[in-house]
PDB file of C-alpha atoms and ligand atoms in Angstrom:
ATOM      1  CA  UNK A 634     119.174  65.042  54.174  1.00 77.00           C
ATOM      2  CA  UNK A 635     118.031  66.168  57.626  1.00 92.00           C
ATOM      3  CA  UNK A 636     115.958  68.893  58.834  1.00 96.00           C
ATOM      4  CA  UNK A 637     117.818  71.261  61.155  1.00 98.00           C
ATOM      5  CA  UNK A 638     116.390  73.139  64.218  1.00 98.00           C
ATOM      6  CA  UNK A 639     115.997  76.925  63.428  1.00 98.00           C
ATOM      7  CA  UNK A 640     117.401  79.276  66.172  1.00 98.00           C
ATOM      8  CA  UNK A 641     114.831  81.720  67.463  1.00 97.00           C
ATOM      9  CA  UNK A 642     115.323  85.311  68.606  1.00 95.00           C
ATOM     10  CA  UNK A 643     117.067  86.228  71.003  1.00 93.00           C
ATOM     11  CA  UNK A 644     119.585  83.475  70.285  1.00 96.00           C
ATOM     12  CA  UNK A 645     123.006  85.236  70.367  1.00 97.00           C
ATOM     13  CA  UNK A 646     124.225  83.127  67.444  1.00 98.00           C
ATOM     14  CA  UNK A 647     121.975  84.921  65.026  1.00 98.00           C
ATOM     15  CA  UNK A 648     123.439  88.207  66.030  1.00 98.00           C
ATOM     16  CA  UNK A 649     127.005  87.237  64.868  1.00 98.00           C
ATOM     17  CA  UNK A 650     128.769  87.870  61.669  1.00 98.00           C
ATOM     18  CA  UNK A 651     129.245  84.789  59.471  1.00 98.00           C
ATOM     19  CA  UNK A 652     132.587  84.068  58.046  1.00 98.00           C
ATOM     20  CA  UNK A 653     133.313  83.734  54.354  1.00 98.00           C
ATOM     21  CA  UNK A 654     133.219  80.182  52.822  1.00 98.00           C
ATOM     22  CA  UNK A 655     136.802  79.167  51.838  1.00 95.00           C
ATOM     23  CA  UNK A 656     136.001  75.914  49.929  1.00 93.00           C
ATOM     24  CA  UNK A 657     133.047  74.112  48.692  1.00 93.00           C
ATOM     25  CA  UNK A 658     133.570  70.685  50.032  1.00 91.00           C
ATOM     26  CA  UNK A 659     131.656  67.576  50.473  1.00 93.00           C
ATOM     27  CA  UNK A 660     130.591  68.345  54.107  1.00 95.00           C
ATOM     28  CA  UNK A 661     129.393  71.865  52.837  1.00 97.00           C
ATOM     29  CA  UNK A 662     127.314  70.257  50.103  1.00 97.00           C
ATOM     30  CA  UNK A 663     125.505  68.121  52.619  1.00 97.00           C
ATOM     31  CA  UNK A 664     124.964  71.045  54.923  1.00 98.00           C
ATOM     32  CA  UNK A 665     123.391  72.993  51.978  1.00 97.00           C
ATOM     33  CA  UNK A 666     121.102  70.194  51.276  1.00 97.00           C
ATOM     34  CA  UNK A 667     120.003  70.132  54.952  1.00 98.00           C
ATOM     35  CA  UNK A 668     119.315  73.842  54.725  1.00 98.00           C
ATOM     36  CA  UNK A 669     117.202  73.441  51.607  1.00 96.00           C
ATOM     37  CA  UNK A 670     115.225  70.742  53.324  1.00 96.00           C
ATOM     38  CA  UNK A 671     114.858  72.734  56.448  1.00 97.00           C
ATOM     39  CA  UNK A 672     113.718  75.887  54.366  1.00 96.00           C
ATOM     40  CA  UNK A 673     110.906  74.085  52.483  1.00 93.00           C
ATOM     41  CA  UNK A 674     109.695  72.279  55.685  1.00 95.00           C
ATOM     42  CA  UNK A 675     109.486  75.544  57.579  1.00 95.00           C
ATOM     43  CA  UNK A 676     107.914  76.589  55.237  1.00 93.00           C
ATOM     44  CA  UNK A 677     110.187  79.661  54.236  1.00 94.00           C
ATOM     45  CA  UNK A 678     111.253  81.638  51.028  1.00 95.00           C
ATOM     46  CA  UNK A 679     114.724  81.879  52.325  1.00 97.00           C
ATOM     47  CA  UNK A 680     117.040  80.646  54.938  1.00 98.00           C
ATOM     48  CA  UNK A 681     120.527  81.827  55.986  1.00 98.00           C
ATOM     49  CA  UNK A 682     123.238  79.548  57.614  1.00 98.00           C
ATOM     50  CA  UNK A 683     123.336  81.246  60.916  1.00 98.00           C
ATOM     51  CA  UNK A 684     119.658  80.638  61.519  1.00 98.00           C
ATOM     52  CA  UNK A 685     120.524  77.000  61.804  1.00 98.00           C
ATOM     53  CA  UNK A 686     123.592  77.689  64.022  1.00 98.00           C
ATOM     54  CA  UNK A 687     126.292  77.747  61.336  1.00 98.00           C
ATOM     55  CA  UNK A 688     128.215  80.972  60.909  1.00 98.00           C
ATOM     56  CA  UNK A 689     129.030  80.639  57.213  1.00 98.00           C
ATOM     57  CA  UNK A 690     128.019  82.921  54.538  1.00 98.00           C
ATOM     58  CA  UNK A 691     125.643  80.578  52.795  1.00 98.00           C
ATOM     59  CA  UNK A 692     122.067  81.393  51.867  1.00 98.00           C
ATOM     60  CA  UNK A 693     119.348  79.443  50.205  1.00 98.00           C
ATOM     61  CA  UNK A 694     116.089  81.049  48.744  1.00 97.00           C
ATOM     62  CA  UNK A 695     113.063  80.100  46.606  1.00 94.00           C
ATOM     63  CA  UNK A 696     110.648  83.046  46.064  1.00 89.00           C
ATOM     64  CA  UNK A 697     108.307  81.057  43.849  1.00 83.00           C
ATOM     65  CA  UNK A 698     104.956  79.662  45.234  1.00 67.00           C
ATOM     66  CA  UNK A 699     105.327  76.512  43.040  1.00 64.00           C
ATOM     67  CA  UNK A 700     108.298  75.381  44.719  1.00 58.00           C
ATOM     68  CA  UNK A 701     109.942  73.681  41.590  1.00 62.00           C
ATOM     69  CA  UNK A 702     113.488  72.574  42.690  1.00 60.00           C
ATOM     70  CA  UNK A 703     114.744  74.558  39.541  1.00 68.00           C
ATOM     71  CA  UNK A 704     113.857  77.829  41.044  1.00 84.00           C
ATOM     72  CA  UNK A 705     116.033  77.026  44.163  1.00 94.00           C
ATOM     73  CA  UNK A 706     119.035  79.453  44.548  1.00 96.00           C
ATOM     74  CA  UNK A 707     121.963  78.602  46.611  1.00 97.00           C
ATOM     75  CA  UNK A 708     124.298  81.585  47.123  1.00 98.00           C
ATOM     76  CA  UNK A 709     127.770  81.498  48.788  1.00 98.00           C
ATOM     77  CA  UNK A 710     129.491  84.435  49.839  1.00 98.00           C
ATOM     78  CA  UNK A 711     126.788  86.641  48.522  1.00 98.00           C
ATOM     79  CA  UNK A 712     127.501  90.368  48.244  1.00 98.00           C
ATOM     80  CA  UNK A 713     125.220  93.309  47.041  1.00 98.00           C
ATOM     81  CA  UNK A 714     127.028  95.201  44.268  1.00 98.00           C
ATOM     82  CA  UNK A 715     124.160  97.503  43.163  1.00 98.00           C
ATOM     83  CA  UNK A 716     120.919  98.563  44.589  1.00 98.00           C
ATOM     84  CA  UNK A 717     118.183 101.172  43.811  1.00 98.00           C
ATOM     85  CA  UNK A 718     114.655 102.107  44.569  1.00 98.00           C
ATOM     86  CA  UNK A 719     112.855 101.981  47.873  1.00 97.00           C
ATOM     87  CA  UNK A 720     109.786 100.005  48.806  1.00 96.00           C
ATOM     88  CA  UNK A 721     108.076  99.096  51.984  1.00 96.00           C
ATOM     89  CA  UNK A 722     106.554  95.524  52.252  1.00 96.00           C
ATOM     90  CA  UNK A 723     105.453  93.339  55.067  1.00 95.00           C
ATOM     91  CA  UNK A 724     108.252  90.916  56.118  1.00 96.00           C
ATOM     92  CA  UNK A 725     108.710  88.326  58.505  1.00 96.00           C
ATOM     93  CA  UNK A 726     111.550  85.816  59.672  1.00 98.00           C
ATOM     94  CA  UNK A 727     111.700  82.279  60.747  1.00 98.00           C
ATOM     95  CA  UNK A 728     113.858  83.309  63.841  1.00 97.00           C
ATOM     96  CA  UNK A 729     110.858  85.576  64.825  1.00 96.00           C
ATOM     97  CA  UNK A 730     107.623  83.469  64.218  1.00 93.00           C
ATOM     98  CA  UNK A 731     104.192  85.216  64.338  1.00 87.00           C
ATOM     99  CA  UNK A 732     105.857  88.636  63.719  1.00 93.00           C
ATOM    100  CA  UNK A 733     105.269  90.548  60.527  1.00 95.00           C
ATOM    101  CA  UNK A 734     106.135  94.297  59.841  1.00 95.00           C
ATOM    102  CA  UNK A 735     106.358  96.740  57.011  1.00 95.00           C
ATOM    103  CA  UNK A 736     110.175  96.974  56.219  1.00 96.00           C
ATOM    104  CA  UNK A 737     111.817  99.479  53.706  1.00 96.00           C
ATOM    105  CA  UNK A 738     114.220  97.781  51.206  1.00 97.00           C
ATOM    106  CA  UNK A 739     115.826  98.427  47.998  1.00 98.00           C
ATOM    107  CA  UNK A 740     113.363  97.464  45.084  1.00 97.00           C
ATOM    108  CA  UNK A 741     116.096  96.260  43.023  1.00 98.00           C
ATOM    109  CA  UNK A 742     119.385  94.630  43.770  1.00 98.00           C
ATOM    110  CA  UNK A 743     122.538  93.108  41.864  1.00 98.00           C
ATOM    111  CA  UNK A 744     124.267  90.334  43.805  1.00 98.00           C
ATOM    112  CA  UNK A 745     127.553  88.656  43.270  1.00 98.00           C
ATOM    113  CA  UNK A 746     128.070  85.210  44.742  1.00 98.00           C
ATOM    114  CA  UNK A 747     129.304  81.668  44.096  1.00 98.00           C
ATOM    115  CA  UNK A 748     127.029  78.731  43.412  1.00 97.00           C
ATOM    116  CA  UNK A 749     127.228  75.167  44.839  1.00 95.00           C
ATOM    117  CA  UNK A 750     129.742  74.348  41.800  1.00 95.00           C
ATOM    118  CA  UNK A 751     132.083  77.086  42.719  1.00 94.00           C
ATOM    119  CA  UNK A 752     130.988  79.289  39.707  1.00 96.00           C
ATOM    120  CA  UNK A 753     130.904  82.881  40.130  1.00 97.00           C
ATOM    121  CA  UNK A 754     127.358  84.183  39.404  1.00 97.00           C
ATOM    122  CA  UNK A 755     125.834  87.606  39.134  1.00 98.00           C
ATOM    123  CA  UNK A 756     122.025  87.832  39.819  1.00 96.00           C
ATOM    124  CA  UNK A 757     119.682  90.588  39.513  1.00 96.00           C
ATOM    125  CA  UNK A 758     116.529  90.749  41.326  1.00 95.00           C
ATOM    126  CA  UNK A 759     113.541  93.181  41.957  1.00 95.00           C
ATOM    127  CA  UNK A 760     110.456  92.931  44.060  1.00 93.00           C
ATOM    128  CA  UNK A 761     110.153  89.709  46.395  1.00 94.00           C
ATOM    129  CA  UNK A 762     113.414  88.207  45.030  1.00 95.00           C
ATOM    130  CA  UNK A 763     115.347  91.584  45.913  1.00 97.00           C
ATOM    131  CA  UNK A 764     113.618  91.631  49.299  1.00 97.00           C
ATOM    132  CA  UNK A 765     114.515  88.067  50.154  1.00 97.00           C
ATOM    133  CA  UNK A 766     118.138  88.593  49.113  1.00 98.00           C
ATOM    134  CA  UNK A 767     118.533  91.615  51.259  1.00 98.00           C
ATOM    135  CA  UNK A 768     116.801  89.943  54.165  1.00 98.00           C
ATOM    136  CA  UNK A 769     119.249  86.768  54.063  1.00 98.00           C
ATOM    137  CA  UNK A 770     122.284  88.735  53.435  1.00 98.00           C
ATOM    138  CA  UNK A 771     121.396  90.822  56.558  1.00 98.00           C
ATOM    139  CA  UNK A 772     121.365  87.528  58.402  1.00 98.00           C
ATOM    140  CA  UNK A 773     125.058  86.897  57.363  1.00 98.00           C
ATOM    141  CA  UNK A 774     125.868  90.174  59.178  1.00 98.00           C
ATOM    142  CA  UNK A 775     123.866  89.291  62.264  1.00 98.00           C
ATOM    143  CA  UNK A 776     121.102  91.800  61.254  1.00 98.00           C
ATOM    144  CA  UNK A 777     117.421  90.979  61.664  1.00 97.00           C
ATOM    145  CA  UNK A 778     114.597  92.655  59.953  1.00 97.00           C
ATOM    146  CA  UNK A 779     113.454  94.287  63.200  1.00 96.00           C
ATOM    147  CA  UNK A 780     116.693  96.251  63.208  1.00 95.00           C
ATOM    148  CA  UNK A 781     115.446  98.070  60.015  1.00 96.00           C
ATOM    149  CA  UNK A 782     112.201  99.212  61.422  1.00 94.00           C
ATOM    150  CA  UNK A 783     111.812 103.037  62.646  1.00 88.00           C
ATOM    151  CA  UNK A 784     113.035 103.830  66.257  1.00 89.00           C
ATOM    152  CA  UNK A 785     109.605 104.352  67.414  1.00 88.00           C
ATOM    153  CA  UNK A 786     108.346 101.000  66.119  1.00 89.00           C
ATOM    154  CA  UNK A 787     111.337  99.242  67.363  1.00 89.00           C
ATOM    155  CA  UNK A 788     111.091 100.328  70.828  1.00 89.00           C
ATOM    156  CA  UNK A 789     107.461  99.323  70.933  1.00 89.00           C
ATOM    157  CA  UNK A 790     108.462  95.987  69.524  1.00 88.00           C
ATOM    158  CA  UNK A 791     111.160  95.496  71.852  1.00 86.00           C
ATOM    159  CA  UNK A 792     108.888  95.788  74.738  1.00 89.00           C
ATOM    160  CA  UNK A 793     106.699  93.092  73.208  1.00 86.00           C
ATOM    161  CA  UNK A 794     109.591  90.845  72.448  1.00 86.00           C
ATOM    162  CA  UNK A 795     110.964  91.178  75.834  1.00 85.00           C
ATOM    163  CA  UNK A 796     107.554  90.367  77.510  1.00 84.00           C
ATOM    164  CA  UNK A 797     107.210  87.431  75.151  1.00 79.00           C
ATOM    165  CA  UNK A 798     110.851  86.327  76.175  1.00 75.00           C
ATOM    166  CA  UNK A 799     109.786  86.463  79.852  1.00 78.00           C
ATOM    167  CA  UNK A 800     106.760  84.342  79.194  1.00 75.00           C
ATOM    168  CA  UNK A 801     108.974  81.822  77.450  1.00 68.00           C
ATOM    169  CA  UNK A 802     111.528  82.004  80.356  1.00 62.00           C
ATOM    170  CA  UNK A 803     113.962  83.464  78.132  1.00 58.00           C
ATOM    171  CA  UNK A 804     114.619  86.641  80.289  1.00 51.00           C
TER     172      UNK A 804
HETATM  173 CO1   CO B1115     115.023  85.804  58.514  1.00 88.26          CO
END
């Protein structure tokens, strides 16, 4: 396994739409192992493939503090099929280090996906699990949590991000 570099905002790759995975072959299995290692090392509670430069519809997540490998979820071609409730909680992203903002999300989602063994699974999550699922599936569509903030908040933040980008020489 190998730790992969995480792309930082404003990388253009994290703004692209990822493509569905057609077959779960050996190379993809190794890539998923690398994603898992990268997520735990970050440390993060979730990671989407485009964050490490691969435009594939794959996410890994582990919302539990204890980090037992049995809690790890790998979802391939995940799709939200039902959602309800609304809740605002603070959220961050490995592509935008040091930034935390309150984001409104569904409180409960039902997600359909394939696991690593090509088995179709249906997963229901609420609270933190629901939040991570929505955040990571957004990544597969090139959407970042800052896109989900109010217009006023986003404008304020854009100015801050541009300034930080200039200071890092990113323009
Ligand atoms: Co993120």
